[in-house]
Amino acid sequence: MKDFTVKTAIDFELPPVFRGRHLIDGTWTESVETFERVSPSHGKVVSVSARGGEPETNAAVSAARRAFDAGVWSRLSGKERATVLLKVADLIEANVERIALFETLESGKPISQSRGEVGGAGDLWRYAASLARTSQGDSHNTLGEDMLGVVIKEPIGVVSIITPWNFPFWILSQKLPFALAAGCTVVVKPSEMTPSTTVMMGELLLEAGLPAGVCNIVLGYGQPVGSLMSSHPDVDMVTFTGSTGVGKLITEASATTLKKVALELGGKNPQVIFPDADLESAADAVTFGVYFNVGQCCNSSSRIIVHEDIAEQFVARVVELSRHVKFGDPLDPDTQVGAIVTPEHNAKIDGYVKGAVAEGAKVEIGGETLSVSGLGTQFYQPTVITNVTSDMAIARDEVFGPVLSVLTFRTLEEALALTNDSDFGLSAGVWSENIHNCLEFARRAQAGTVWTNTWMDGYPELAFGGVKQSGQGREIGSYGFEEFLEVKSLVMRVGRSRAPWVQTGE
Ligand code: NAD
């Protein structure tokens, strides 16, 4: 029996190295220093970017502040803002191939997935455009004959957007169009590992006619760029997606000015499988849930909690399916799972697996670096681990690799206890044909999203975010849009009937 399905290197000429520059006040700007990105799958330099520091960050924040205060974007009508966002959506869709190629070269994800994410991002921009015309508040006509109250919504101001490497273009599109729809101006910092497609987004924004200074991009590292974007007094809000550790640093940095912070952080997301479930669909969803984006996904379903009666047969099916998932060259359109982001991260994943084995866990399949002919070893085998207990690091930490931990349960209460025994609370899933199991689980699972009889489906309309150490605030949907709005009450006297507070006796 074959062990894995490996897609070896295809014949493909890499494009010229992409040169990334900052976008500050509508102008493409260089820095003296630069940094390189080596493609995780091909081991070659694919981009060289200007490396920003404090001067570039300060200049970008000043440009965003000036643009916001001048009202060149914040005081446009919703219709005018929507028109620009819709143009950006068209341009994204016209440039899918170019953007997707660099998304794949820098992140290591399969080209078919990059095409889907970039094309899908266009839809996020269209949805955000529709919201630009809906930022209405409410009115109060029952406060008394001499009083009228109106609650309006205003853009919150200058927003720092800091993004990770695992879904660079998609996550940018979960934030940027919603901030722009609200009328905010922004400073964006992509991950130092995946800067190029954010620069490409900047090119499209200029082409769509976004005024100078409304969206500024600074390339570089967390220190000093991200850190200054989080503490700068001229920034009103930070929206961050990344690790829980960095989320805590951002919260600390923002505390001196008490700016609003929205955080999308890590997860340790379980799927609970009852014996009465459609087990074939559940096994397929578990396989997808753990290997999608090579497990480097906040929504990775890195642990399953499966009923004791079916555990052995269910694990056997997931192991069998794991052998058929196509791992390998991300540029092959047929590949389903690509490379690990860095050699260091590959070693970290392997360390979790070896640590679990040392603690008594059993590797059912995988557990080693995967060698892909023509591309090297920055890949990891599809891995399923049993005999896992809830106190092991592999069951508690975000491994961020193609590694599934299997736990078992007997009752719904036990399944819920295991689900909620986590510092994280991003997403959870339940598989059962019994509606009562599903509803009770959905109500009591501590998570921002609960899927029943499905996994990882998402829509621009549906809010996304986490509880506990998975984050705060919500992204996308109307709730995500609201995060970028401030509420102001207008209290208006009608007539001159108010009795004076000071009684002069005159
Ligand atoms: P990371 O936290 O290392 O980096 C994210 C971004 O923060 C990068 O741009 C980085 O340069 C910047 N940064 C680093 N130090 C900083 C600092 N001190 N101040 C400000 N910015 C700083 O995360 P990553 O490794 O790029 O991404 C993986 C993590 O992201 C995982 O934990 C994953 O779960 C999480 N994630 C969460 C979601 C979600 O929606 N909940 C989505 C995708 C990824």
Coordinates of C-alpha atoms and ligand atoms in Angstrom, one line a residue:
M1 CA 0.0 0.0 0.0
K2 CA 1.4 3.4 -0.9
D3 CA 2.1 5.7 2.1
F4 CA 1.5 9.2 0.7
T5 CA 0.5 10.9 -2.5
V6 CA 3.4 13.2 -3.4
K7 CA 3.4 15.7 -6.3
T8 CA 7.0 16.0 -7.4
A9 CA 8.4 19.2 -8.9
I10 CA 6.9 20.4 -12.2
D11 CA 8.8 22.2 -14.9
F12 CA 8.1 25.9 -14.3
E13 CA 10.2 29.0 -14.9
L14 CA 10.0 31.3 -11.8
P15 CA 9.0 34.9 -12.6
P16 CA 11.5 37.8 -12.1
V17 CA 12.2 38.7 -8.4
F18 CA 9.4 41.1 -7.2
R19 CA 10.7 44.5 -5.9
G20 CA 8.5 45.7 -3.0
R21 CA 8.3 49.3 -2.0
H22 CA 6.4 51.2 0.7
L23 CA 3.3 53.2 -0.4
I24 CA 3.3 56.4 1.6
D25 CA 1.0 59.3 0.8
G26 CA 0.3 58.0 -2.7
T27 CA 4.1 57.6 -3.5
W28 CA 6.1 54.4 -3.9
T29 CA 9.1 54.8 -1.5
E30 CA 12.4 52.9 -1.1
S31 CA 14.4 52.3 2.1
V32 CA 18.2 52.1 2.3
E33 CA 17.8 48.5 3.8
T34 CA 16.0 45.6 2.1
F35 CA 15.0 42.1 3.1
E36 CA 14.5 39.0 0.9
R37 CA 11.9 36.2 0.8
V38 CA 13.0 32.8 -0.1
S39 CA 10.2 30.6 -1.5
P40 CA 9.6 27.8 1.0
S41 CA 8.9 25.3 -1.8
H42 CA 11.6 26.3 -4.2
G43 CA 14.4 27.6 -2.0
K44 CA 15.0 30.6 -4.3
V45 CA 14.7 34.4 -3.6
V46 CA 11.4 35.5 -5.1
S47 CA 11.1 39.0 -3.6
V48 CA 13.2 41.8 -2.3
S49 CA 11.4 44.5 -0.2
A50 CA 12.3 47.8 1.2
R51 CA 12.8 47.4 5.0
G52 CA 10.9 50.1 6.8
G53 CA 11.9 51.6 10.2
E54 CA 10.6 54.3 12.4
P55 CA 10.9 57.2 9.8
E56 CA 8.8 55.3 7.2
T57 CA 6.2 54.3 9.8
N58 CA 5.9 57.8 11.2
A59 CA 5.6 59.2 7.6
A60 CA 2.9 56.6 6.8
V61 CA 0.9 57.4 10.0
S62 CA 1.2 61.2 9.4
A63 CA -0.1 60.7 5.8
A64 CA -3.0 58.7 7.1
R65 CA -3.8 61.2 9.8
R66 CA -3.7 64.2 7.4
A67 CA -5.9 62.3 4.8
F68 CA -8.4 61.5 7.5
D69 CA -8.5 65.0 9.0
A70 CA -8.8 66.6 5.6
G71 CA -11.8 64.5 4.9
V72 CA -10.7 63.4 1.4
W73 CA -12.2 60.0 2.1
S74 CA -13.9 60.1 5.5
R75 CA -16.3 62.8 4.4
L76 CA -17.2 61.3 1.0
S77 CA -20.7 59.8 0.6
G78 CA -21.1 56.1 1.1
K79 CA -22.0 55.9 -2.6
E80 CA -18.7 57.5 -3.6
R81 CA -16.7 55.1 -1.3
A82 CA -18.6 52.1 -2.6
T83 CA -17.8 53.1 -6.2
V84 CA -14.0 52.9 -5.5
L85 CA -14.3 49.6 -3.6
L86 CA -16.2 48.0 -6.4
K87 CA -13.5 49.1 -8.9
V88 CA -10.9 47.5 -6.6
A89 CA -13.0 44.3 -6.7
D90 CA -13.0 44.3 -10.5
L91 CA -9.2 44.9 -10.6
I92 CA -8.6 42.1 -8.1
E93 CA -10.6 39.7 -10.3
A94 CA -8.6 40.9 -13.4
N95 CA -5.3 40.2 -11.7
V96 CA -5.9 36.9 -10.0
E97 CA -3.1 35.1 -11.9
R98 CA -0.3 37.5 -11.1
I99 CA -1.3 37.9 -7.4
A100 CA -1.9 34.2 -6.9
L101 CA 1.5 33.3 -8.3
F102 CA 3.4 35.4 -5.7
E103 CA 1.0 34.3 -2.9
T104 CA 2.1 30.8 -3.7
L105 CA 5.8 31.6 -4.1
E106 CA 6.0 33.4 -0.8
S107 CA 3.7 31.3 1.4
G108 CA 4.1 27.8 -0.1
K109 CA 0.4 27.2 -0.5
P110 CA -1.0 25.4 -3.6
I111 CA -1.7 27.6 -6.7
S112 CA -5.3 26.4 -7.0
Q113 CA -5.9 27.6 -3.4
S114 CA -4.2 30.9 -4.0
R115 CA -6.4 31.5 -7.1
G116 CA -9.5 30.7 -5.0
E117 CA -8.4 33.0 -2.2
V118 CA -7.5 35.9 -4.4
G119 CA -10.7 35.6 -6.5
G120 CA -12.8 35.2 -3.3
A121 CA -11.2 38.3 -1.9
G122 CA -12.8 40.2 -4.7
D123 CA -16.2 39.2 -3.2
L124 CA -15.2 40.6 0.2
W125 CA -14.5 43.9 -1.4
R126 CA -17.9 43.8 -3.1
Y127 CA -19.7 43.0 0.1
A128 CA -17.8 45.8 2.0
A129 CA -18.9 48.2 -0.8
S130 CA -22.5 47.3 -0.1
L131 CA -21.9 48.1 3.6
A132 CA -20.4 51.5 2.8
R133 CA -24.0 52.7 2.2
T134 CA -25.4 51.3 5.5
S135 CA -23.7 53.1 8.3
Q136 CA -26.9 54.5 9.7
G137 CA -27.6 54.9 13.4
D138 CA -31.0 55.5 15.0
S139 CA -33.3 58.2 16.1
H140 CA -35.3 58.8 19.3
N141 CA -38.5 60.7 18.9
T142 CA -40.0 59.8 22.3
L143 CA -37.8 61.7 24.6
G144 CA -40.4 64.5 25.2
E145 CA -41.9 67.2 23.2
D146 CA -38.9 69.5 23.4
M147 CA -36.2 66.9 22.6
L148 CA -35.0 64.9 19.6
G149 CA -32.2 62.4 19.9
V150 CA -30.2 61.0 17.0
V151 CA -27.4 58.5 17.2
I152 CA -25.0 58.7 14.2
K153 CA -22.0 56.6 13.3
E154 CA -18.6 58.0 12.2
P155 CA -15.4 56.4 11.0
I156 CA -13.1 55.7 14.0
G157 CA -10.2 57.4 12.3
V158 CA -6.7 56.1 11.5
V159 CA -6.4 52.3 11.6
S160 CA -3.2 50.2 11.8
I161 CA -3.7 46.9 10.0
I162 CA -1.1 44.2 10.8
T163 CA -1.4 40.8 9.0
P164 CA 0.2 37.3 9.1
W165 CA 1.8 35.1 6.4
N166 CA -0.7 32.3 6.2
F167 CA -3.5 34.0 4.2
P168 CA -1.8 37.3 3.3
F169 CA -4.2 38.6 0.6
W170 CA -7.4 37.1 2.1
I171 CA -6.8 38.4 5.6
L172 CA -5.9 41.9 4.2
S173 CA -9.3 41.7 2.4
Q174 CA -11.1 40.8 5.6
K175 CA -9.9 44.1 7.1
L176 CA -9.0 46.8 4.6
P177 CA -12.3 47.1 2.5
F178 CA -14.3 47.2 5.7
A179 CA -12.1 49.9 7.2
L180 CA -12.3 51.9 4.0
A181 CA -16.1 51.4 3.7
A182 CA -16.4 52.9 7.1
G183 CA -14.4 56.0 6.0
C184 CA -11.2 55.2 7.9
T185 CA -7.7 55.8 6.6
V186 CA -5.1 53.1 7.2
V187 CA -1.5 52.0 7.6
V188 CA -0.9 48.4 6.6
K189 CA 2.0 46.2 7.5
P190 CA 2.1 42.7 5.9
S191 CA 4.1 39.9 7.3
E192 CA 7.8 40.1 6.5
M193 CA 7.4 36.6 4.9
T194 CA 4.7 37.5 2.5
P195 CA 4.9 41.3 1.6
S196 CA 4.4 41.2 -2.2
T197 CA 0.7 40.7 -2.7
T198 CA 0.0 43.5 -0.3
V199 CA 2.1 45.8 -2.5
M200 CA 0.1 44.5 -5.5
M201 CA -3.0 45.5 -3.6
G202 CA -1.6 49.0 -3.2
E203 CA -1.1 49.2 -7.0
L204 CA -4.7 48.3 -7.5
L205 CA -5.9 50.9 -5.0
L206 CA -4.1 53.6 -6.8
E207 CA -5.5 52.4 -10.2
A208 CA -9.0 52.4 -8.7
G209 CA -8.6 56.1 -7.7
L210 CA -8.2 55.9 -3.9
P211 CA -6.9 59.3 -2.8
A212 CA -3.3 59.6 -1.7
G213 CA -2.7 59.0 2.0
V214 CA -5.9 56.9 2.5
C215 CA -4.1 53.6 2.4
N216 CA -0.4 53.5 3.3
I217 CA 1.8 50.4 3.3
V218 CA 5.0 49.9 5.3
L219 CA 7.0 46.8 4.7
G220 CA 9.2 45.4 7.4
Y221 CA 9.3 43.5 10.7
G222 CA 7.3 43.6 13.9
Q223 CA 10.1 45.6 15.5
P224 CA 10.0 48.5 15.0
V225 CA 7.2 48.8 12.3
G226 CA 4.4 46.8 13.9
S227 CA 5.2 47.9 17.4
L228 CA 5.2 51.6 16.5
M229 CA 1.9 51.2 14.5
S230 CA 0.5 49.8 17.8
S231 CA 1.7 52.6 20.1
H232 CA 1.6 55.7 17.8
P233 CA -0.5 58.5 19.3
D234 CA -2.0 59.4 15.9
V235 CA -3.4 55.9 15.4
D236 CA -7.0 55.4 16.7
M237 CA -7.3 51.6 16.3
V238 CA -5.2 48.5 15.6
T239 CA -6.6 45.5 13.9
F240 CA -4.3 42.5 14.1
T241 CA -4.3 38.9 12.9
G242 CA -1.5 36.7 14.1
S243 CA -0.2 34.8 17.0
T244 CA -1.6 35.1 20.5
G245 CA 1.8 36.1 21.9
V246 CA 2.1 39.0 19.5
G247 CA -1.5 39.9 20.1
K248 CA -0.6 40.4 23.8
L249 CA 2.4 42.6 22.9
I250 CA 0.1 44.8 20.7
T251 CA -2.4 45.2 23.5
E252 CA 0.4 46.3 25.8
A253 CA 1.8 48.7 23.2
S254 CA -1.6 50.2 22.6
A255 CA -2.3 50.7 26.3
T256 CA -0.4 54.0 26.6
T257 CA -2.9 55.7 24.3
L258 CA -5.9 53.4 25.1
K259 CA -6.6 52.9 21.4
K260 CA -9.1 50.3 20.3
V261 CA -7.6 46.9 19.5
A262 CA -9.3 44.1 17.5
L263 CA -7.4 40.8 17.6
E264 CA -7.8 37.6 15.5
L265 CA -5.4 35.1 17.1
G266 CA -4.8 31.4 17.3
G267 CA -7.0 28.4 17.8
K268 CA -7.1 24.7 18.9
N269 CA -10.3 23.8 17.2
P270 CA -12.0 20.5 17.9
Q271 CA -14.5 18.5 15.8
V272 CA -16.7 16.2 17.9
I273 CA -17.9 13.1 16.1
F274 CA -21.0 11.1 17.4
P275 CA -21.6 7.5 16.3
D276 CA -24.8 8.5 14.5
A277 CA -23.1 11.0 12.2
D278 CA -22.6 10.7 8.5
L279 CA -19.1 9.2 9.2
E280 CA -17.9 9.4 5.6
S281 CA -18.6 13.1 5.4
A282 CA -17.1 13.6 8.8
A283 CA -13.9 11.8 8.0
D284 CA -13.5 13.8 4.8
A285 CA -14.1 17.1 6.7
V286 CA -11.6 16.1 9.4
T287 CA -9.0 15.3 6.7
F288 CA -9.6 18.6 5.0
G289 CA -9.8 20.5 8.3
V290 CA -6.3 19.3 9.4
Y291 CA -4.4 19.4 6.2
F292 CA -5.8 22.5 4.5
N293 CA -3.0 25.1 4.2
V294 CA -0.7 22.4 5.6
G295 CA -2.4 23.0 8.9
Q296 CA -1.0 26.5 9.1
C297 CA -4.5 27.9 9.6
C298 CA -6.1 29.6 12.6
N299 CA -9.2 27.4 11.9
S300 CA -7.2 24.2 11.6
S301 CA -9.1 21.4 13.2
S302 CA -6.0 20.1 14.9
R303 CA -7.9 17.9 17.4
I304 CA -10.8 15.6 17.1
I305 CA -13.0 14.3 19.9
V306 CA -14.5 11.1 18.7
H307 CA -16.9 8.7 20.4
E308 CA -15.2 5.6 21.9
D309 CA -17.5 3.2 20.0
I310 CA -16.4 4.4 16.6
A311 CA -12.9 5.8 17.4
E312 CA -10.9 2.9 15.9
Q313 CA -12.9 2.7 12.7
F314 CA -13.0 6.5 12.3
V315 CA -9.3 6.9 12.7
A316 CA -8.6 4.1 10.3
R317 CA -10.7 6.0 7.7
V318 CA -8.9 9.3 8.3
V319 CA -5.5 7.5 8.0
E320 CA -6.6 6.0 4.7
L321 CA -7.9 9.3 3.3
S322 CA -4.6 10.9 4.5
R323 CA -2.7 8.7 2.1
H324 CA -4.6 10.2 -0.9
V325 CA -4.2 13.9 -0.1
K326 CA -1.8 15.3 -2.7
F327 CA 1.2 16.9 -0.9
G328 CA 4.0 18.5 -2.8
D329 CA 4.8 21.2 -5.5
P330 CA 2.5 24.1 -4.9
L331 CA 2.8 25.2 -8.5
D332 CA 1.2 22.0 -9.7
P333 CA -2.5 22.8 -10.2
D334 CA -3.3 19.3 -8.9
T335 CA -1.5 19.8 -5.5
Q336 CA -3.8 20.1 -2.4
V337 CA -1.1 20.7 0.3
G338 CA 2.1 22.7 -0.1
A339 CA 5.2 23.7 1.8
I340 CA 5.8 24.7 5.4
V341 CA 6.6 28.4 5.8
T342 CA 10.1 28.1 7.2
P343 CA 12.6 25.4 8.1
E344 CA 12.4 26.6 11.7
H345 CA 8.6 26.0 11.7
N346 CA 9.1 22.6 10.2
A347 CA 11.4 21.7 13.1
K348 CA 8.9 23.1 15.6
I349 CA 6.1 20.9 14.2
D350 CA 8.4 17.9 14.3
G351 CA 9.3 18.7 17.9
Y352 CA 5.6 18.6 18.9
V353 CA 5.2 15.2 17.3
K354 CA 8.4 13.7 18.9
G355 CA 7.4 15.2 22.3
A356 CA 4.0 13.6 22.1
V357 CA 5.5 10.2 21.3
A358 CA 7.9 10.6 24.3
E359 CA 4.8 11.2 26.4
G360 CA 3.1 7.9 25.2
A361 CA 1.2 9.0 22.1
K362 CA 1.1 6.8 19.0
V363 CA 1.8 7.9 15.4
E364 CA -0.8 6.2 13.2
I365 CA 0.6 7.7 10.0
G366 CA 3.3 10.3 9.2
G367 CA 5.4 12.0 11.9
E368 CA 8.4 12.9 9.7
T369 CA 9.5 15.6 7.3
L370 CA 8.3 14.8 3.8
S371 CA 10.9 14.8 1.0
V372 CA 9.5 16.0 -2.4
S373 CA 11.7 15.1 -5.3
G374 CA 13.2 18.2 -6.9
L375 CA 12.0 20.5 -4.1
G376 CA 13.7 19.4 -0.9
T377 CA 12.4 18.8 2.6
Q378 CA 10.5 21.9 3.7
F379 CA 7.3 19.7 3.8
Y380 CA 5.8 17.6 6.5
Q381 CA 4.0 14.3 6.2
P382 CA 0.2 14.1 6.9
T383 CA 0.2 12.9 10.5
V384 CA -2.4 11.3 12.7
I385 CA -1.7 10.8 16.4
T386 CA -3.7 8.6 18.9
N387 CA -3.3 7.9 22.6
V388 CA -3.4 11.6 23.2
T389 CA -4.5 13.0 26.5
S390 CA -5.8 16.5 27.0
D391 CA -2.8 17.6 29.2
M392 CA -0.3 16.9 26.4
A393 CA 1.2 19.9 24.6
I394 CA 0.1 18.5 21.2
A395 CA -3.5 18.6 22.5
R396 CA -3.3 22.1 23.9
D397 CA -0.9 24.2 21.7
E398 CA -1.5 25.5 18.3
V399 CA 0.9 23.1 16.4
F400 CA 0.3 24.9 13.1
G401 CA 1.2 21.9 10.9
P402 CA -0.5 18.9 9.3
V403 CA -0.9 17.0 12.6
L404 CA -4.1 15.6 13.9
S405 CA -4.5 14.7 17.6
V406 CA -7.3 12.2 18.5
L407 CA -9.1 12.3 21.8
T408 CA -12.2 10.2 22.8
F409 CA -15.4 10.7 24.7
R410 CA -18.4 8.8 26.0
T411 CA -21.1 11.4 26.7
L412 CA -22.0 14.9 25.4
E413 CA -20.9 16.3 28.7
E414 CA -17.4 14.8 28.3
A415 CA -17.2 16.1 24.7
L416 CA -18.1 19.6 25.9
A417 CA -15.7 19.5 28.8
L418 CA -12.8 18.5 26.4
T419 CA -13.9 21.1 23.8
N420 CA -13.8 23.9 26.4
D421 CA -10.7 22.7 28.2
S422 CA -8.6 25.1 26.1
D423 CA -7.1 28.6 26.4
F424 CA -8.4 29.1 22.9
G425 CA -12.0 29.6 21.6
L426 CA -11.9 30.3 17.8
S427 CA -14.1 27.6 16.3
A428 CA -15.5 24.1 17.0
G429 CA -17.6 21.6 15.1
V430 CA -20.0 18.8 15.8
W431 CA -21.1 15.8 13.7
S432 CA -24.4 14.1 14.5
E433 CA -27.7 13.3 12.9
N434 CA -29.4 14.2 16.2
I435 CA -30.4 17.8 16.2
H436 CA -30.5 17.9 20.0
N437 CA -26.8 16.9 20.2
C438 CA -25.9 19.6 17.6
L439 CA -27.9 22.4 19.2
E440 CA -26.7 21.7 22.8
F441 CA -23.1 21.5 21.6
A442 CA -23.5 24.7 19.6
R443 CA -24.9 26.6 22.5
R444 CA -22.3 25.4 25.1
A445 CA -19.1 25.3 23.0
Q446 CA -16.9 28.2 23.9
A447 CA -16.1 29.4 20.4
G448 CA -16.7 32.3 18.0
T449 CA -17.9 29.9 15.3
V450 CA -19.6 26.5 15.6
W451 CA -20.1 24.4 12.6
T452 CA -22.6 21.5 12.6
N453 CA -22.1 18.7 10.1
T454 CA -19.7 20.9 8.1
W455 CA -16.3 22.5 8.7
M456 CA -14.7 25.8 7.8
D457 CA -17.5 27.2 5.6
G458 CA -17.5 31.0 5.7
Y459 CA -19.3 33.9 4.0
P460 CA -18.6 37.6 3.9
E461 CA -22.0 38.1 5.6
L462 CA -21.1 36.0 8.7
A463 CA -19.0 37.5 11.5
F464 CA -15.7 35.8 12.3
G465 CA -13.6 35.9 15.5
G466 CA -12.8 34.2 18.7
V467 CA -13.4 34.1 22.4
K468 CA -10.9 33.6 25.3
Q469 CA -7.3 33.8 24.0
S470 CA -8.4 33.5 20.3
G471 CA -9.1 37.2 20.2
Q472 CA -11.5 40.1 20.6
G473 CA -13.8 41.9 18.3
R474 CA -15.3 40.5 15.1
E475 CA -14.3 40.6 11.5
I476 CA -16.3 40.7 8.2
G477 CA -20.1 40.7 8.2
S478 CA -22.0 43.8 9.4
Y479 CA -20.4 43.2 12.9
G480 CA -16.9 43.4 11.4
F481 CA -17.9 46.7 9.7
E482 CA -19.2 48.1 12.9
E483 CA -15.7 47.7 14.5
F484 CA -14.5 50.5 12.4
L485 CA -17.3 52.9 13.4
E486 CA -17.6 55.2 16.4
V487 CA -21.0 56.1 17.8
K488 CA -22.0 59.7 18.5
S489 CA -25.2 60.9 20.1
L490 CA -26.8 64.2 19.0
V491 CA -29.1 65.6 21.7
M492 CA -31.2 68.4 20.2
R493 CA -33.6 70.7 21.9
V494 CA -36.7 71.7 20.0
G495 CA -38.0 75.2 20.9
R496 CA -36.9 77.4 23.9
S497 CA -39.0 75.9 26.7
R498 CA -36.3 74.7 29.1
A499 CA -36.6 76.1 32.6
P500 CA -33.4 77.9 33.7
W501 CA -31.1 75.9 36.1
V502 CA -30.0 79.1 37.8
Q503 CA -32.9 80.9 39.5
T504 CA -32.0 84.6 39.7
G505 CA -35.4 85.7 40.9
E506 CA -35.5 88.3 38.1
Ligands
NAD1 P1 2.9 36.6 14.1 O1 2.1 37.0 15.3 O2 4.2 36.1 14.2 O3 3.0 37.8 13.1 C1 1.8 38.5 12.6 C2 2.2 39.9 12.2 O4 2.6 40.6 13.4 C3 3.4 40.0 11.2 O5 3.1 41.1 10.3 C4 4.5 40.4 12.1 O6 5.6 41.1 11.5 C5 3.8 41.3 13.2 N1 4.5 41.5 14.4 C6 5.5 40.7 15.0 N2 5.8 41.2 16.2 C7 5.1 42.3 16.4 C8 5.0 43.3 17.4 N3 5.8 43.2 18.5 N4 4.2 44.3 17.3 C9 3.4 44.4 16.2 N5 3.4 43.6 15.2 C10 4.3 42.5 15.3 O7 1.9 35.6 13.4 P2 2.2 34.7 12.1 O8 3.2 33.7 12.4 O9 2.5 35.6 10.9 O10 0.8 34.0 11.8 C11 0.4 32.8 12.4 C12 -0.5 33.1 13.5 O11 -1.6 33.9 13.1 C13 -1.1 31.9 14.1 O12 -1.1 31.9 15.5 C14 -2.6 31.9 13.6 O13 -3.5 31.2 14.4 C15 -2.9 33.3 13.6 N6 -4.0 33.6 12.7 C16 -5.2 33.9 13.2 C17 -6.3 34.1 12.4 C18 -7.7 34.5 12.9 O14 -8.4 35.0 12.2 N7 -8.0 34.2 14.2 C19 -6.1 34.0 11.0 C20 -4.9 33.7 10.5 C21 -3.8 33.5 11.4

